[in-house]
PDB file of C-alpha atoms in Angstrom:
ATOM      1  CA  GLU M   1     110.630 111.369 106.927  1.00 77.00           C
ATOM      2  CA  PRO M   2     110.610 110.895 103.141  1.00 82.00           C
ATOM      3  CA  GLU M   3     107.294 111.439 101.431  1.00 92.00           C
ATOM      4  CA  VAL M   4     105.610 111.241  98.069  1.00 96.00           C
ATOM      5  CA  THR M   5     104.789 114.625  96.597  1.00 96.00           C
ATOM      6  CA  GLN M   6     102.275 115.487  93.897  1.00 97.00           C
ATOM      7  CA  THR M   7     101.672 118.546  91.752  1.00 97.00           C
ATOM      8  CA  PRO M   8      99.465 120.364  91.214  1.00 97.00           C
ATOM      9  CA  SER M   9      97.225 120.017  94.230  1.00 96.00           C
ATOM     10  CA  HIS M  10      94.231 121.059  92.128  1.00 97.00           C
ATOM     11  CA  GLN M  11      93.865 121.060  88.355  1.00 97.00           C
ATOM     12  CA  VAL M  12      90.871 122.441  86.504  1.00 98.00           C
ATOM     13  CA  THR M  13      90.589 121.611  82.836  1.00 97.00           C
ATOM     14  CA  GLN M  14      88.037 121.649  80.069  1.00 97.00           C
ATOM     15  CA  MET M  15      86.607 118.496  78.611  1.00 97.00           C
ATOM     16  CA  GLY M  16      88.755 117.188  75.779  1.00 97.00           C
ATOM     17  CA  GLN M  17      91.959 118.759  77.041  1.00 97.00           C
ATOM     18  CA  GLU M  18      95.082 116.827  77.956  1.00 98.00           C
ATOM     19  CA  VAL M  19      96.336 116.888  81.520  1.00 98.00           C
ATOM     20  CA  ILE M  20      99.535 115.673  83.092  1.00 97.00           C
ATOM     21  CA  LEU M  21      99.618 114.902  86.776  1.00 98.00           C
ATOM     22  CA  ARG M  22     103.018 114.799  88.372  1.00 97.00           C
ATOM     23  CA  CYS M  23     104.413 112.786  91.232  1.00 97.00           C
ATOM     24  CA  VAL M  24     107.800 112.529  92.885  1.00 97.00           C
ATOM     25  CA  PRO M  25     108.007 109.109  94.561  1.00 96.00           C
ATOM     26  CA  ILE M  26     110.279 108.314  97.485  1.00 94.00           C
ATOM     27  CA  SER M  27     113.767 108.177  96.073  1.00 90.00           C
ATOM     28  CA  ASN M  28     114.787 104.574  96.749  1.00 88.00           C
ATOM     29  CA  HIS M  29     111.427 103.048  95.878  1.00 91.00           C
ATOM     30  CA  LEU M  30     111.075 100.721  92.928  1.00 88.00           C
ATOM     31  CA  TYR M  31     107.344 100.376  92.418  1.00 90.00           C
ATOM     32  CA  PHE M  32     105.014 103.174  91.464  1.00 93.00           C
ATOM     33  CA  TYR M  33     101.259 103.390  91.301  1.00 93.00           C
ATOM     34  CA  TRP M  34      98.402 105.623  90.343  1.00 96.00           C
ATOM     35  CA  TYR M  35      94.982 105.429  91.955  1.00 95.00           C
ATOM     36  CA  ARG M  36      91.917 107.586  91.675  1.00 96.00           C
ATOM     37  CA  GLN M  37      89.064 108.296  94.018  1.00 95.00           C
ATOM     38  CA  ILE M  38      85.825 109.796  92.830  1.00 95.00           C
ATOM     39  CA  LEU M  39      84.239 111.938  95.531  1.00 92.00           C
ATOM     40  CA  GLY M  40      82.531 109.765  98.113  1.00 87.00           C
ATOM     41  CA  GLN M  41      83.674 106.511  96.560  1.00 89.00           C
ATOM     42  CA  LYS M  42      86.422 104.010  97.183  1.00 87.00           C
ATOM     43  CA  VAL M  43      90.029 104.246  96.054  1.00 91.00           C
ATOM     44  CA  GLU M  44      90.424 102.598  92.638  1.00 91.00           C
ATOM     45  CA  PHE M  45      93.636 101.128  91.280  1.00 90.00           C
ATOM     46  CA  LEU M  46      94.691 102.461  87.887  1.00 94.00           C
ATOM     47  CA  VAL M  47      98.185 101.222  87.128  1.00 93.00           C
ATOM     48  CA  SER M  48     101.416  99.929  88.605  1.00 90.00           C
ATOM     49  CA  PHE M  49     104.853 100.580  87.141  1.00 92.00           C
ATOM     50  CA  TYR M  50     108.128  98.813  87.708  1.00 89.00           C
ATOM     51  CA  ASN M  51     111.431  98.737  85.902  1.00 88.00           C
ATOM     52  CA  ASN M  52     110.275 101.377  83.440  1.00 90.00           C
ATOM     53  CA  GLU M  53     107.224  99.540  82.292  1.00 92.00           C
ATOM     54  CA  ILE M  54     103.645  98.952  83.286  1.00 93.00           C
ATOM     55  CA  SER M  55     103.275  95.920  85.552  1.00 89.00           C
ATOM     56  CA  GLU M  56      99.515  95.843  85.732  1.00 88.00           C
ATOM     57  CA  LYS M  57      96.614  98.071  84.845  1.00 90.00           C
ATOM     58  CA  SER M  58      92.935  98.059  85.606  1.00 90.00           C
ATOM     59  CA  GLU M  59      90.060  98.303  83.165  1.00 91.00           C
ATOM     60  CA  ILE M  60      89.807 101.994  84.006  1.00 94.00           C
ATOM     61  CA  PHE M  61      93.267 102.587  82.532  1.00 95.00           C
ATOM     62  CA  ASP M  62      92.262 102.674  78.886  1.00 94.00           C
ATOM     63  CA  ASP M  63      93.983 104.207  75.870  1.00 95.00           C
ATOM     64  CA  GLN M  64      93.292 107.700  77.163  1.00 96.00           C
ATOM     65  CA  PHE M  65      95.733 107.137  80.011  1.00 97.00           C
ATOM     66  CA  SER M  66      99.492 106.785  79.953  1.00 97.00           C
ATOM     67  CA  VAL M  67     102.272 106.837  82.511  1.00 97.00           C
ATOM     68  CA  GLU M  68     105.876 107.779  82.252  1.00 95.00           C
ATOM     69  CA  ARG M  69     108.971 108.080  84.377  1.00 92.00           C
ATOM     70  CA  PRO M  70     110.792 110.612  82.263  1.00 85.00           C
ATOM     71  CA  ASP M  71     113.840 111.391  84.341  1.00 85.00           C
ATOM     72  CA  GLY M  72     114.346 108.919  87.154  1.00 78.00           C
ATOM     73  CA  SER M  73     112.607 111.049  89.747  1.00 86.00           C
ATOM     74  CA  ASN M  74     109.224 112.102  88.369  1.00 93.00           C
ATOM     75  CA  PHE M  75     106.350 109.764  87.648  1.00 96.00           C
ATOM     76  CA  THR M  76     103.567 111.195  85.534  1.00 97.00           C
ATOM     77  CA  LEU M  77     100.029 110.274  84.612  1.00 98.00           C
ATOM     78  CA  LYS M  78      98.692 111.706  81.370  1.00 98.00           C
ATOM     79  CA  ILE M  79      95.061 111.795  80.413  1.00 98.00           C
ATOM     80  CA  ARG M  80      94.903 112.471  76.722  1.00 96.00           C
ATOM     81  CA  SER M  81      91.398 113.811  76.288  1.00 95.00           C
ATOM     82  CA  THR M  82      89.640 114.391  79.570  1.00 97.00           C
ATOM     83  CA  LYS M  83      86.000 113.541  80.147  1.00 96.00           C
ATOM     84  CA  LEU M  84      83.658 114.833  82.822  1.00 97.00           C
ATOM     85  CA  GLU M  85      83.805 111.449  84.541  1.00 96.00           C
ATOM     86  CA  ASP M  86      87.577 111.789  84.957  1.00 97.00           C
ATOM     87  CA  SER M  87      86.932 114.327  87.706  1.00 97.00           C
ATOM     88  CA  ALA M  88      88.387 112.737  90.815  1.00 97.00           C
ATOM     89  CA  MET M  89      91.232 112.794  93.282  1.00 97.00           C
ATOM     90  CA  TYR M  90      94.297 111.133  91.807  1.00 98.00           C
ATOM     91  CA  PHE M  91      96.798 109.573  94.176  1.00 97.00           C
ATOM     92  CA  CYS M  92     100.318 108.506  93.386  1.00 97.00           C
ATOM     93  CA  ALA M  93     102.001 105.902  95.561  1.00 94.00           C
ATOM     94  CA  SER M  94     105.374 104.222  95.723  1.00 92.00           C
ATOM     95  CA  SER M  95     106.837 101.256  97.527  1.00 88.00           C
ATOM     96  CA  SER M  96     110.102  99.441  97.998  1.00 84.00           C
ATOM     97  CA  ARG M  97     110.341  95.660  98.139  1.00 69.00           C
ATOM     98  CA  THR M  98     107.436  95.469 100.564  1.00 66.00           C
ATOM     99  CA  ALA M  99     103.717  95.718 100.126  1.00 64.00           C
ATOM    100  CA  GLU M 100     103.662  98.957 102.134  1.00 80.00           C
ATOM    101  CA  GLN M 101     102.752 101.759  99.791  1.00 87.00           C
ATOM    102  CA  TYR M 102     103.320 105.396 100.581  1.00 91.00           C
ATOM    103  CA  PHE M 103     100.686 107.681  99.145  1.00 94.00           C
ATOM    104  CA  GLY M 104     100.994 111.267  98.084  1.00 96.00           C
ATOM    105  CA  PRO M 105      98.514 113.974  99.075  1.00 95.00           C
ATOM    106  CA  GLY M 106      96.688 113.711  95.786  1.00 97.00           C
ATOM    107  CA  THR M 107      95.749 115.966  92.895  1.00 98.00           C
ATOM    108  CA  ARG M 108      92.136 117.008  92.638  1.00 97.00           C
ATOM    109  CA  LEU M 109      91.199 117.011  88.952  1.00 98.00           C
ATOM    110  CA  THR M 110      88.094 118.899  87.964  1.00 98.00           C
ATOM    111  CA  VAL M 111      86.900 118.563  84.371  1.00 98.00           C
ATOM    112  CA  THR M 112      84.371 121.157  83.256  1.00 97.00           C
TER     113      THR M 112
ATOM    114  CA  LEU R   1      93.363  88.397  93.040  1.00 56.00           C
ATOM    115  CA  ALA R   2      92.177  88.247  96.611  1.00 63.00           C
ATOM    116  CA  LYS R   3      89.003  90.209  97.219  1.00 81.00           C
ATOM    117  CA  THR R   4      88.329  91.634 100.635  1.00 89.00           C
ATOM    118  CA  THR R   5      85.088  92.146 102.523  1.00 92.00           C
ATOM    119  CA  GLN R   6      84.696  94.502 105.467  1.00 94.00           C
ATOM    120  CA  PRO R   7      81.790  96.027 107.379  1.00 96.00           C
ATOM    121  CA  ILE R   8      80.662  99.257 105.762  1.00 94.00           C
ATOM    122  CA  SER R   9      80.629 101.263 108.972  1.00 96.00           C
ATOM    123  CA  MET R  10      81.209 101.067 112.716  1.00 97.00           C
ATOM    124  CA  ASP R  11      80.658 103.410 115.630  1.00 97.00           C
ATOM    125  CA  SER R  12      82.626 103.418 118.855  1.00 97.00           C
ATOM    126  CA  TYR R  13      82.872 105.552 121.951  1.00 97.00           C
ATOM    127  CA  GLU R  14      86.071 107.338 122.733  1.00 97.00           C
ATOM    128  CA  GLY R  15      88.467 105.226 124.810  1.00 96.00           C
ATOM    129  CA  GLN R  16      87.071 101.902 123.612  1.00 97.00           C
ATOM    130  CA  GLU R  17      88.983  99.226 121.764  1.00 97.00           C
ATOM    131  CA  VAL R  18      87.809  98.791 118.187  1.00 98.00           C
ATOM    132  CA  ASN R  19      88.177  95.605 116.181  1.00 98.00           C
ATOM    133  CA  ILE R  20      87.577  95.659 112.445  1.00 97.00           C
ATOM    134  CA  THR R  21      87.498  92.305 110.696  1.00 96.00           C
ATOM    135  CA  CYS R  22      88.265  91.720 107.048  1.00 95.00           C
ATOM    136  CA  SER R  23      87.512  88.553 105.080  1.00 95.00           C
ATOM    137  CA  HIS R  24      89.857  87.439 102.303  1.00 92.00           C
ATOM    138  CA  ASN R  25      88.891  83.872 101.533  1.00 92.00           C
ATOM    139  CA  ASN R  26      91.056  83.440  98.437  1.00 89.00           C
ATOM    140  CA  ILE R  27      94.270  84.902  99.798  1.00 90.00           C
ATOM    141  CA  ALA R  28      97.334  83.508  98.043  1.00 88.00           C
ATOM    142  CA  THR R  29     100.401  82.015  99.690  1.00 89.00           C
ATOM    143  CA  ASN R  30     102.564  85.013  98.823  1.00 85.00           C
ATOM    144  CA  ASP R  31     100.036  87.631  99.883  1.00 87.00           C
ATOM    145  CA  TYR R  32     100.479  89.912 102.844  1.00 88.00           C
ATOM    146  CA  ILE R  33      97.673  91.736 104.606  1.00 91.00           C
ATOM    147  CA  THR R  34      97.959  95.482 104.879  1.00 91.00           C
ATOM    148  CA  TRP R  35      95.684  98.013 106.522  1.00 94.00           C
ATOM    149  CA  TYR R  36      95.417 101.647 105.568  1.00 94.00           C
ATOM    150  CA  GLN R  37      93.676 104.632 107.136  1.00 96.00           C
ATOM    151  CA  GLN R  38      92.206 107.447 105.099  1.00 95.00           C
ATOM    152  CA  PHE R  39      90.950 110.827 106.237  1.00 94.00           C
ATOM    153  CA  PRO R  40      88.762 112.918 103.911  1.00 89.00           C
ATOM    154  CA  SER R  41      90.665 114.523 101.029  1.00 85.00           C
ATOM    155  CA  GLN R  42      93.921 112.819 102.016  1.00 91.00           C
ATOM    156  CA  GLY R  43      95.831 109.872 100.634  1.00 92.00           C
ATOM    157  CA  PRO R  44      95.617 106.523 102.423  1.00 93.00           C
ATOM    158  CA  ARG R  45      98.149 106.080 105.189  1.00 93.00           C
ATOM    159  CA  PHE R  46      99.804 102.782 106.098  1.00 91.00           C
ATOM    160  CA  ILE R  47      98.836 101.436 109.512  1.00 94.00           C
ATOM    161  CA  ILE R  48     100.109  97.888 109.791  1.00 94.00           C
ATOM    162  CA  GLN R  49     101.038  94.831 107.778  1.00 92.00           C
ATOM    163  CA  GLY R  50     101.283  91.137 108.568  1.00 93.00           C
ATOM    164  CA  TYR R  51     101.511  87.668 107.105  1.00 93.00           C
ATOM    165  CA  LYS R  52     100.354  85.430 109.925  1.00 92.00           C
ATOM    166  CA  THR R  53      99.705  85.322 113.671  1.00 91.00           C
ATOM    167  CA  LYS R  54      99.918  88.680 115.396  1.00 96.00           C
ATOM    168  CA  VAL R  55     101.678  91.899 114.606  1.00 95.00           C
ATOM    169  CA  THR R  56     101.741  94.933 116.876  1.00 96.00           C
ATOM    170  CA  ASN R  57     103.094  98.416 116.390  1.00 95.00           C
ATOM    171  CA  GLU R  58     102.663 101.698 118.189  1.00 94.00           C
ATOM    172  CA  VAL R  59      99.203 102.379 116.771  1.00 94.00           C
ATOM    173  CA  ALA R  60      97.490  99.032 116.195  1.00 97.00           C
ATOM    174  CA  SER R  61      97.551  95.262 116.342  1.00 98.00           C
ATOM    175  CA  LEU R  62      96.776  92.867 113.546  1.00 98.00           C
ATOM    176  CA  PHE R  63      95.483  89.382 114.271  1.00 97.00           C
ATOM    177  CA  ILE R  64      95.645  86.764 111.533  1.00 97.00           C
ATOM    178  CA  PRO R  65      94.350  83.221 112.156  1.00 96.00           C
ATOM    179  CA  ALA R  66      96.185  80.168 110.913  1.00 96.00           C
ATOM    180  CA  ASP R  67      94.063  79.800 107.766  1.00 95.00           C
ATOM    181  CA  ARG R  68      94.680  83.482 106.882  1.00 95.00           C
ATOM    182  CA  LYS R  69      91.202  83.800 105.412  1.00 95.00           C
ATOM    183  CA  SER R  70      90.467  86.772 107.625  1.00 95.00           C
ATOM    184  CA  SER R  71      92.255  89.370 109.671  1.00 96.00           C
ATOM    185  CA  THR R  72      91.316  91.744 112.453  1.00 97.00           C
ATOM    186  CA  LEU R  73      92.669  95.219 112.954  1.00 98.00           C
ATOM    187  CA  SER R  74      92.567  96.231 116.603  1.00 98.00           C
ATOM    188  CA  LEU R  75      92.771  99.883 117.592  1.00 97.00           C
ATOM    189  CA  PRO R  76      93.253 100.319 121.342  1.00 94.00           C
ATOM    190  CA  ARG R  77      91.494 103.172 123.113  1.00 93.00           C
ATOM    191  CA  VAL R  78      90.295 105.101 120.106  1.00 97.00           C
ATOM    192  CA  SER R  79      90.065 108.870 120.130  1.00 96.00           C
ATOM    193  CA  LEU R  80      88.007 111.266 118.034  1.00 97.00           C
ATOM    194  CA  SER R  81      90.949 111.655 115.659  1.00 96.00           C
ATOM    195  CA  ASP R  82      90.685 107.977 114.731  1.00 97.00           C
ATOM    196  CA  THR R  83      87.469 108.725 112.852  1.00 97.00           C
ATOM    197  CA  ALA R  84      88.388 107.683 109.317  1.00 97.00           C
ATOM    198  CA  VAL R  85      87.913 105.006 106.696  1.00 96.00           C
ATOM    199  CA  TYR R  86      89.974 101.859 107.227  1.00 97.00           C
ATOM    200  CA  TYR R  87      90.899  99.656 104.303  1.00 94.00           C
ATOM    201  CA  CYS R  88      92.141  96.088 104.298  1.00 92.00           C
ATOM    202  CA  LEU R  89      94.266  95.108 101.310  1.00 89.00           C
ATOM    203  CA  VAL R  90      95.782  91.814 100.297  1.00 87.00           C
ATOM    204  CA  GLY R  91      98.746  91.575  97.973  1.00 81.00           C
ATOM    205  CA  ASP R  92     102.281  90.346  97.494  1.00 75.00           C
ATOM    206  CA  PHE R  93     105.656  92.011  97.332  1.00 63.00           C
ATOM    207  CA  THR R  94     105.945  92.170  93.574  1.00 64.00           C
ATOM    208  CA  GLY R  95     104.556  95.671  93.374  1.00 55.00           C
ATOM    209  CA  ASN R  96     101.426  94.675  91.605  1.00 62.00           C
ATOM    210  CA  GLN R  97      97.972  96.017  91.966  1.00 62.00           C
ATOM    211  CA  PHE R  98      96.193  96.501  95.208  1.00 71.00           C
ATOM    212  CA  TYR R  99      92.477  96.702  95.154  1.00 75.00           C
ATOM    213  CA  PHE R 100      90.831  98.768  97.827  1.00 79.00           C
ATOM    214  CA  GLY R 101      87.467  97.505  98.925  1.00 78.00           C
ATOM    215  CA  THR R 102      84.775  99.819 100.186  1.00 82.00           C
ATOM    216  CA  GLY R 103      86.566 100.102 103.514  1.00 93.00           C
ATOM    217  CA  THR R 104      85.077 100.504 106.958  1.00 96.00           C
ATOM    218  CA  SER R 105      84.006 103.975 107.993  1.00 96.00           C
ATOM    219  CA  LEU R 106      84.768 104.275 111.697  1.00 97.00           C
ATOM    220  CA  THR R 107      83.081 107.034 113.657  1.00 97.00           C
ATOM    221  CA  VAL R 108      84.337 107.687 117.169  1.00 97.00           C
ATOM    222  CA  ILE R 109      81.732 109.257 119.402  1.00 96.00           C
ATOM    223  CA  PRO R 110      82.655 111.423 122.397  1.00 94.00           C
TER     224      PRO R 110
END
Protein backbone atom coordinates (compact mmCIF):
# COMPACT_ATOMS: atom_id res chain seq x y z
CA GLU A 1 0.00 0.00 0.00
CA PRO A 2 1.45 3.40 -0.94
CA GLU A 3 2.32 5.67 1.95
CA VAL A 4 3.58 9.13 2.74
CA THR A 5 7.10 9.17 4.11
CA GLN A 6 8.83 11.88 6.11
CA THR A 7 12.44 12.56 7.04
CA PRO A 8 13.97 12.94 9.48
CA SER A 9 11.89 11.26 12.15
CA HIS A 10 13.41 13.55 14.78
CA GLN A 11 15.22 16.84 14.30
CA VAL A 12 16.92 18.77 17.08
CA THR A 13 17.97 22.31 16.32
CA GLN A 14 19.03 25.44 18.12
CA MET A 15 16.84 28.49 18.28
CA GLY A 16 17.40 30.75 15.30
CA GLN A 17 18.56 27.98 13.00
CA GLU A 18 16.86 27.05 9.74
CA VAL A 19 15.33 23.61 9.36
CA ILE A 20 13.94 21.79 6.38
CA LEU A 21 11.48 18.99 6.89
CA ARG A 22 11.06 16.60 4.02
CA CYS A 23 8.11 14.61 2.79
CA VAL A 24 7.53 12.24 -0.09
CA PRO A 25 3.79 12.24 -0.85
CA ILE A 26 1.97 9.39 -2.56
CA SER A 27 3.02 9.52 -6.17
CA ASN A 28 -0.28 10.18 -7.96
CA HIS A 29 -1.61 12.65 -5.41
CA LEU A 30 -2.21 16.26 -6.35
CA TYR A 31 -2.75 18.03 -3.06
CA PHE A 32 -0.19 18.38 -0.33
CA TYR A 33 -0.43 19.62 3.22
CA TRP A 34 1.58 20.38 6.29
CA TYR A 35 0.16 20.21 9.80
CA ARG A 36 1.74 20.49 13.20
CA GLN A 37 0.81 19.13 16.57
CA ILE A 38 2.25 20.52 19.76
CA LEU A 39 2.55 17.83 22.41
CA GLY A 40 -0.82 17.14 23.99
CA GLN A 41 -2.70 19.48 21.70
CA LYS A 42 -4.79 19.16 18.58
CA VAL A 43 -3.54 18.85 15.01
CA GLU A 44 -3.23 22.32 13.45
CA PHE A 45 -3.39 23.06 9.75
CA LEU A 46 -0.43 25.01 8.38
CA VAL A 47 -0.66 25.06 4.60
CA SER A 48 -2.06 23.34 1.54
CA PHE A 49 -0.32 23.19 -1.82
CA TYR A 50 -1.68 22.43 -5.25
CA ASN A 51 -0.41 22.92 -8.76
CA ASN A 52 2.92 24.23 -7.49
CA GLU A 53 1.49 26.97 -5.38
CA ILE A 54 0.02 27.53 -1.97
CA SER A 55 -3.76 27.05 -1.95
CA GLU A 56 -4.42 28.14 1.59
CA LYS A 57 -2.45 28.85 4.72
CA SER A 58 -3.33 29.40 8.34
CA GLU A 59 -2.31 32.27 10.57
CA ILE A 60 0.42 30.05 11.99
CA PHE A 61 2.12 29.93 8.58
CA ASP A 62 3.85 33.28 8.75
CA ASP A 63 6.89 34.61 6.90
CA GLN A 64 9.16 32.23 8.77
CA PHE A 65 7.61 29.29 6.95
CA SER A 66 7.84 28.29 3.32
CA VAL A 67 7.00 25.22 1.29
CA GLU A 68 8.42 23.87 -1.89
CA ARG A 69 8.05 20.96 -4.25
CA PRO A 70 11.51 21.06 -5.73
CA ASP A 71 11.57 18.00 -7.93
CA GLY A 72 8.12 16.53 -8.46
CA SER A 73 8.45 13.98 -5.68
CA ASN A 74 9.58 15.77 -2.53
CA PHE A 75 7.53 18.31 -0.62
CA THR A 76 9.43 20.37 1.91
CA LEU A 77 8.62 22.68 4.78
CA LYS A 78 11.26 25.22 5.72
CA ILE A 79 11.32 27.16 8.94
CA ARG A 80 13.70 30.03 8.46
CA SER A 81 14.60 30.94 12.02
CA THR A 82 13.24 28.48 14.54
CA LYS A 83 11.74 29.53 17.85
CA LEU A 84 11.22 27.47 20.97
CA GLU A 85 7.48 27.44 20.29
CA ASP A 86 8.08 25.73 16.94
CA SER A 87 8.82 22.52 18.83
CA ALA A 88 6.12 20.12 17.71
CA MET A 89 5.34 17.11 15.60
CA TYR A 90 5.04 18.09 11.95
CA PHE A 91 2.87 15.96 9.70
CA CYS A 92 2.82 15.96 5.94
CA ALA A 93 -0.27 14.71 4.13
CA SER A 94 -1.34 14.22 0.55
CA SER A 95 -4.58 13.51 -1.23
CA SER A 96 -5.94 12.85 -4.69
CA ARG A 97 -9.22 14.29 -5.90
CA THR A 98 -10.97 13.26 -2.70
CA ALA A 99 -11.04 14.71 0.76
CA GLU A 100 -9.25 11.64 2.12
CA GLN A 101 -5.81 12.69 3.23
CA TYR A 102 -3.00 10.27 3.85
CA PHE A 103 -0.68 11.34 6.63
CA GLY A 104 2.97 10.59 7.08
CA PRO A 105 4.48 9.38 10.36
CA GLY A 106 5.62 12.85 11.28
CA THR A 107 8.86 14.61 12.14
CA ARG A 108 9.40 15.54 15.75
CA LEU A 109 11.09 18.95 15.83
CA THR A 110 12.78 19.96 19.04
CA VAL A 111 14.10 23.51 19.28
CA THR A 112 16.54 24.14 22.11
CA LEU B 1 -15.24 27.17 6.93
CA ALA B 2 -17.29 24.61 8.78
CA LYS B 3 -16.33 24.27 12.42
CA THR B 4 -16.87 20.99 14.19
CA THR B 5 -17.80 20.21 17.78
CA GLN B 6 -17.27 16.84 19.42
CA PRO B 7 -17.29 15.50 22.98
CA ILE B 8 -13.87 15.83 24.56
CA SER B 9 -13.73 12.27 25.83
CA MET B 10 -15.66 9.01 26.05
CA ASP B 11 -15.16 5.72 27.84
CA SER B 12 -16.47 2.37 26.70
CA TYR B 13 -16.13 -1.24 27.72
CA GLU B 14 -14.55 -3.70 25.38
CA GLY B 15 -17.06 -5.31 23.01
CA GLN B 16 -19.52 -2.41 23.16
CA GLU B 17 -20.65 -0.31 20.24
CA VAL B 18 -19.43 3.27 20.44
CA ASN B 19 -21.13 6.22 18.79
CA ILE B 20 -19.32 9.54 18.56
CA THR B 21 -21.36 12.48 17.34
CA CYS B 22 -19.96 15.57 15.67
CA SER B 23 -21.82 18.83 15.09
CA HIS B 24 -21.10 20.90 11.98
CA ASN B 25 -23.92 23.40 11.75
CA ASN B 26 -22.47 25.51 8.93
CA ILE B 27 -21.45 22.70 6.61
CA ALA B 28 -21.38 23.79 2.98
CA THR B 29 -23.06 22.07 0.05
CA ASN B 30 -19.76 20.81 -1.35
CA ASP B 31 -18.37 19.59 1.96
CA TYR B 32 -17.81 15.97 2.81
CA ILE B 33 -17.48 14.60 6.32
CA THR B 34 -14.36 12.66 7.13
CA TRP B 35 -13.30 10.91 10.30
CA TYR B 36 -9.74 10.23 11.33
CA GLN B 37 -8.17 8.17 14.11
CA GLN B 38 -4.95 9.15 15.81
CA PHE B 39 -2.77 7.13 18.15
CA PRO B 40 -0.12 8.89 20.27
CA SER B 41 2.93 10.01 18.29
CA GLN B 42 1.42 8.87 14.99
CA GLY B 43 -0.18 10.70 12.10
CA PRO B 44 -3.97 10.71 11.78
CA ARG B 45 -5.37 7.75 9.89
CA PHE B 46 -8.43 7.88 7.64
CA ILE B 47 -11.40 5.90 8.93
CA ILE B 48 -14.42 6.79 6.83
CA GLN B 49 -15.93 9.51 4.69
CA GLY B 50 -19.46 10.36 3.64
CA TYR B 51 -21.70 13.02 2.16
CA LYS B 52 -25.17 11.98 3.25
CA THR B 53 -27.19 9.08 4.65
CA LYS B 54 -25.12 6.10 5.74
CA VAL B 55 -21.73 4.81 4.79
CA THR B 56 -20.23 1.57 6.05
CA ASN B 57 -16.81 0.04 5.62
CA GLU B 58 -14.93 -2.76 7.30
CA VAL B 59 -14.11 -0.75 10.42
CA ALA B 60 -16.94 1.74 10.99
CA SER B 61 -20.24 3.22 9.95
CA LEU B 62 -21.03 6.86 9.41
CA PHE B 63 -24.56 8.17 9.84
CA ILE B 64 -25.44 11.56 8.38
CA PRO B 65 -28.97 12.98 8.77
CA ALA B 66 -30.74 14.76 5.95
CA ASP B 67 -29.79 18.25 7.16
CA ARG B 68 -26.11 17.21 7.38
CA LYS B 69 -25.58 19.42 10.41
CA SER B 70 -24.21 16.51 12.39
CA SER B 71 -22.74 13.09 11.86
CA THR B 72 -22.19 10.02 13.99
CA LEU B 73 -19.27 7.66 13.77
CA SER B 74 -20.21 4.18 14.94
CA LEU B 75 -17.53 1.70 15.95
CA PRO B 76 -18.93 -1.80 16.44
CA ARG B 77 -17.59 -3.96 19.25
CA VAL B 78 -14.61 -1.87 20.24
CA SER B 79 -11.41 -3.45 21.48
CA LEU B 80 -8.59 -2.06 23.60
CA SER B 81 -6.70 -1.17 20.43
CA ASP B 82 -9.44 1.29 19.48
CA THR B 83 -8.30 3.58 22.29
CA ALA B 84 -7.33 6.71 20.37
CA VAL B 85 -8.41 10.23 19.52
CA TYR B 86 -11.10 10.48 16.85
CA TYR B 87 -11.43 13.60 14.75
CA CYS B 88 -14.33 14.75 12.62
CA LEU B 89 -13.42 17.01 9.71
CA VAL B 90 -15.55 18.80 7.17
CA GLY B 91 -14.21 19.91 3.82
CA ASP B 92 -14.56 19.71 0.07
CA PHE B 93 -12.59 18.05 -2.68
CA THR B 94 -10.57 21.05 -3.72
CA GLY B 95 -7.65 20.15 -1.52
CA ASN B 96 -8.05 23.08 0.76
CA GLN B 97 -7.54 23.30 4.44
CA PHE B 98 -8.96 20.93 6.95
CA TYR B 99 -9.26 22.08 10.48
CA PHE B 100 -9.02 19.47 13.16
CA GLY B 101 -11.10 20.17 16.21
CA THR B 102 -10.09 18.97 19.64
CA GLY B 103 -11.24 15.47 18.76
CA THR B 104 -12.79 12.87 21.02
CA SER B 105 -10.46 10.84 23.19
CA LEU B 106 -11.92 7.34 23.36
CA THR B 107 -10.74 5.04 26.12
CA VAL B 108 -11.74 1.40 25.88
CA ILE B 109 -11.84 -0.33 29.24
CA PRO B 110 -11.33 -4.09 29.61
